[in-house]
Coordinates of C-alpha atoms in Angstrom, one line a residue:
Chain U
X1 CA -61.9 -171.7 41.5
X2 CA -63.0 -168.8 39.4
X3 CA -65.7 -166.7 41.0
X4 CA -69.3 -167.5 40.1
X5 CA -68.4 -170.7 38.2
X6 CA -71.1 -173.4 38.6
X7 CA -70.8 -177.0 37.4
X8 CA -73.6 -179.4 37.4
X9 CA -72.9 -183.1 36.6
X10 CA -75.9 -185.4 36.6
X11 CA -76.8 -188.9 35.4
X12 CA -80.4 -190.0 35.0
X13 CA -81.9 -193.2 33.5
X14 CA -82.7 -192.9 29.8
X15 CA -86.4 -192.6 30.3
X16 CA -88.6 -189.7 29.3
X17 CA -90.1 -189.3 32.8
X18 CA -86.9 -187.6 33.8
X19 CA -87.2 -184.9 31.1
X20 CA -89.0 -182.5 33.4
X21 CA -86.4 -183.0 36.2
X22 CA -83.6 -182.0 33.8
X23 CA -85.7 -179.2 32.3
X24 CA -86.3 -177.8 35.8
X25 CA -82.6 -177.9 36.6
X26 CA -82.1 -175.7 33.5
X27 CA -84.7 -173.2 34.6
X28 CA -83.1 -173.0 38.1
X29 CA -79.7 -172.5 36.6
X30 CA -81.0 -169.5 34.6
X31 CA -81.8 -167.9 38.0
X32 CA -78.3 -168.3 39.2
X33 CA -76.6 -166.5 36.3
X34 CA -75.0 -163.4 37.6
X35 CA -75.8 -160.0 36.2
X36 CA -77.7 -161.3 33.2
X37 CA -78.9 -158.4 31.1
X38 CA -81.4 -160.3 28.9
X39 CA -84.8 -161.5 29.9
X40 CA -84.3 -164.1 32.6
X41 CA -87.7 -165.8 32.1
X42 CA -86.9 -166.4 28.4
X43 CA -83.4 -167.7 29.3
X44 CA -85.0 -170.1 31.8
X45 CA -87.5 -171.4 29.2
X46 CA -84.8 -171.8 26.6
X47 CA -82.5 -173.8 28.9
X48 CA -85.4 -176.0 29.9
X49 CA -86.2 -176.5 26.2
X50 CA -82.7 -177.3 24.9
X51 CA -82.0 -179.7 27.8
X52 CA -85.4 -181.4 27.2
X53 CA -84.7 -181.7 23.4
X54 CA -81.1 -182.9 23.9
X55 CA -82.0 -185.5 26.5
X56 CA -85.0 -186.7 24.4
X57 CA -82.6 -187.0 21.5
X58 CA -80.1 -189.0 23.6
X59 CA -82.9 -191.4 24.7
X60 CA -84.0 -191.8 21.1
X61 CA -80.5 -192.8 20.0
X62 CA -79.5 -194.7 23.1
X63 CA -78.6 -198.3 22.9
X64 CA -81.9 -200.2 22.4
X65 CA -82.9 -202.7 24.9
X66 CA -80.5 -201.7 27.6
X67 CA -82.5 -200.5 30.6
X68 CA -79.3 -199.7 32.6
X69 CA -78.2 -197.0 30.1
X70 CA -77.9 -193.6 31.7
X71 CA -77.9 -190.2 30.1
X72 CA -75.1 -188.1 31.4
X73 CA -75.5 -184.3 31.4
X74 CA -72.9 -181.7 32.2
X75 CA -73.6 -178.0 32.6
X76 CA -71.0 -175.4 33.2
X77 CA -71.9 -171.7 33.8
X78 CA -69.2 -169.1 33.7
X79 CA -69.9 -165.3 33.7
X80 CA -69.5 -165.4 29.9
X81 CA -71.3 -168.4 28.7
X82 CA -73.4 -171.5 29.5
X83 CA -71.9 -174.8 28.2
X84 CA -74.0 -178.0 28.1
X85 CA -72.8 -181.4 27.2
X86 CA -75.2 -184.4 26.8
X87 CA -73.6 -187.8 26.5
X88 CA -75.3 -190.9 25.1
X89 CA -74.0 -194.4 24.5
X90 CA -76.0 -195.0 21.3
X91 CA -75.0 -195.4 17.7
X92 CA -75.3 -191.7 17.1
X93 CA -76.1 -189.8 13.9
X94 CA -74.5 -187.1 11.7
X95 CA -75.9 -183.8 12.8
X96 CA -74.7 -182.2 9.6
X97 CA -77.1 -184.3 7.5
X98 CA -80.1 -183.2 9.5
X99 CA -81.9 -180.6 7.4
X100 CA -83.7 -177.6 8.6
X101 CA -87.4 -178.3 8.8
X102 CA -89.3 -177.7 5.6
X103 CA -91.9 -175.1 6.8
X104 CA -94.1 -175.7 3.8
X105 CA -94.4 -179.4 4.5
X106 CA -96.1 -180.5 7.7
X107 CA -94.0 -183.1 9.3
X108 CA -94.7 -184.6 12.8
X109 CA -91.0 -184.8 13.6
X110 CA -87.7 -183.2 12.9
X111 CA -87.9 -179.9 14.9
X112 CA -85.7 -180.8 17.9
X113 CA -82.3 -180.1 16.4
X114 CA -83.7 -177.0 14.7
X115 CA -84.9 -175.6 18.0
X116 CA -81.5 -176.3 19.7
X117 CA -79.7 -174.6 16.8
X118 CA -82.0 -171.6 16.9
X119 CA -81.7 -171.0 20.7
X120 CA -77.9 -171.8 21.2
X121 CA -74.9 -170.0 19.7
X122 CA -73.0 -173.2 18.9
X123 CA -74.0 -176.8 18.6
X124 CA -72.0 -179.9 17.7
X125 CA -72.5 -183.7 18.0
X126 CA -69.5 -186.0 17.8
X127 CA -68.4 -189.5 18.5
X128 CA -66.3 -190.1 21.6
X129 CA -64.7 -193.3 22.9
X130 CA -67.9 -194.9 24.3
X131 CA -70.7 -193.1 22.6
X132 CA -71.4 -189.5 21.5
X133 CA -71.7 -186.1 23.0
X134 CA -74.0 -183.2 22.0
X135 CA -72.3 -180.0 23.0
X136 CA -74.0 -176.6 22.9
X137 CA -73.1 -173.2 24.3
X138 CA -74.8 -169.9 24.7
X139 CA -73.0 -166.5 25.3
X140 CA -74.5 -164.6 28.2
X141 CA -75.4 -161.0 27.5
X142 CA -73.9 -158.5 29.9
Chain Z
X1 CA -101.6 -187.7 31.1
X2 CA -104.4 -185.5 32.5
X3 CA -106.9 -184.6 29.7
X4 CA -110.4 -183.2 30.3
X5 CA -112.7 -183.6 27.4
X6 CA -116.0 -181.8 26.9
X7 CA -118.4 -181.7 23.9
X8 CA -120.2 -178.5 23.0
X9 CA -122.2 -177.9 19.8
X10 CA -120.6 -180.8 18.0
X11 CA -117.1 -179.6 19.0
X12 CA -114.9 -181.7 21.2
X13 CA -112.7 -179.6 23.5
X14 CA -109.6 -181.2 25.0
X15 CA -108.3 -179.3 27.9
X16 CA -104.7 -180.4 28.5
X17 CA -104.3 -180.3 32.3
X18 CA -100.5 -180.6 32.3
X19 CA -97.8 -178.1 32.8
X20 CA -95.6 -179.7 30.2
X21 CA -96.4 -181.2 26.8
X22 CA -93.2 -183.0 25.9
X23 CA -91.7 -186.3 24.7
X24 CA -92.9 -188.0 27.9
X25 CA -96.7 -187.4 27.5
X26 CA -97.4 -186.0 24.1
X27 CA -98.0 -189.5 22.6
X28 CA -101.1 -189.8 24.8
X29 CA -102.6 -186.6 23.4
X30 CA -101.8 -187.8 19.9
X31 CA -103.6 -191.1 20.5
X32 CA -106.6 -189.3 22.0
X33 CA -107.0 -186.9 19.0
X34 CA -106.7 -189.9 16.7
X35 CA -109.4 -191.8 18.6
X36 CA -111.8 -188.9 18.3
X37 CA -111.4 -188.6 14.5
X38 CA -111.7 -192.4 14.1
X39 CA -114.9 -192.2 16.1
X40 CA -116.2 -189.8 13.5
X41 CA -115.8 -186.5 15.4
X42 CA -115.1 -183.6 12.9
X43 CA -114.3 -180.6 15.1
X44 CA -111.7 -180.7 17.8
X45 CA -110.4 -177.8 19.9
X46 CA -107.2 -178.3 22.0
X47 CA -107.0 -175.8 24.9
X48 CA -103.5 -175.3 26.2
X49 CA -104.2 -172.8 29.1
X50 CA -102.4 -174.9 31.7
X51 CA -99.5 -175.8 29.5
X52 CA -96.4 -173.7 30.4
X53 CA -93.9 -175.7 28.4
X54 CA -94.0 -177.4 25.0
X55 CA -91.1 -179.2 23.1
X56 CA -90.8 -180.5 19.6
X57 CA -92.6 -183.7 20.5
X58 CA -95.6 -181.7 21.8
X59 CA -95.6 -179.6 18.7
X60 CA -95.4 -182.8 16.6
X61 CA -98.4 -184.4 18.4
X62 CA -100.5 -181.3 17.5
X63 CA -99.3 -181.4 13.9
X64 CA -100.2 -185.1 13.8
X65 CA -103.7 -184.2 15.1
X66 CA -104.1 -181.4 12.6
X67 CA -103.2 -183.7 9.7
X68 CA -105.6 -186.3 11.0
X69 CA -108.3 -183.7 11.1
X70 CA -107.7 -182.7 7.5
X71 CA -107.7 -186.3 6.2
X72 CA -111.0 -186.8 8.0
X73 CA -112.5 -183.6 6.6
X74 CA -112.5 -182.1 10.0
X75 CA -110.9 -179.2 11.9
X76 CA -108.4 -178.9 14.7
X77 CA -108.0 -175.6 16.3
X78 CA -106.0 -174.3 19.4
X79 CA -106.8 -171.9 22.2
X80 CA -105.2 -170.3 25.3
X81 CA -101.5 -170.4 24.4
X82 CA -99.2 -169.1 27.1
X83 CA -96.6 -166.6 25.8
X84 CA -93.6 -169.0 25.9
X85 CA -95.7 -171.7 24.2
X86 CA -96.8 -169.3 21.5
X87 CA -93.2 -168.3 20.9
X88 CA -92.4 -172.0 20.0
X89 CA -95.2 -171.9 17.4
X90 CA -93.7 -168.8 16.0
X91 CA -90.1 -170.2 16.0
X92 CA -91.3 -173.3 14.1
X93 CA -93.7 -171.2 11.9
X94 CA -96.6 -173.4 13.1
X95 CA -98.6 -170.2 14.0
X96 CA -99.2 -170.0 10.2
X97 CA -100.7 -173.5 10.1
X98 CA -103.0 -173.6 13.1
X99 CA -105.9 -171.3 13.9
X100 CA -105.1 -170.1 17.3
X101 CA -107.7 -168.3 19.6
X102 CA -107.1 -166.4 22.8
X103 CA -109.6 -168.5 24.8
X104 CA -111.8 -171.6 24.4
X105 CA -115.1 -169.6 24.2
X106 CA -113.5 -167.5 21.4
X107 CA -112.6 -170.6 19.5
X108 CA -116.0 -172.2 19.9
X109 CA -117.6 -169.3 18.1
X110 CA -115.3 -169.8 15.2
X111 CA -115.8 -173.4 14.0

């Protein structure tokens, strides 16, 4: 195995009470990134946030009325980048049709994907065989 | 959700006693703000001193409270934002919408 490669693979019930657990894992991972030149506290906050947003999104779009549905989260950290995949078994949505928030109009909702896009370098959401995957990555500053 | 509410000079102060304001608990804050405006309260201050983390749902709950205040001819202001929480308001441009004060006493002088 390549040096300093970390993989975290976790499944949690699709309930919002597990958001803080997933967020904390993101924060702890930021502390394990080797030789990170940027601000580590900010990286920790951002990983907590994108994981919270992605999981909340997966819960929202998960199959309604199925209490056994799990959210599957995969995190891979290499010296160059952090890659996060969040799987859901819901009907999904087209990420390209989600507009950026209208800052002049005060909406209660619609900032989650914008936040993820703002904090990560690449974001995609696509259908897979039994559901969907939200994939996002962030290059690590050296 | 742990909320502590105090009333001072006709201003209701909600102290959010949670480390996270997210999709799990922000609905309760939203309902509490709604309840206050329905009761006829006009001025509400939400103090976020203990909140270290806010997500889009937490921001959305505060936006909902703000809109509720406006439609009831009231005011909703914020105080004691931690740096990372403040950065989320800036990212989503909501710092231009809310009146934000460094502390609850500062905010109470400005209603």
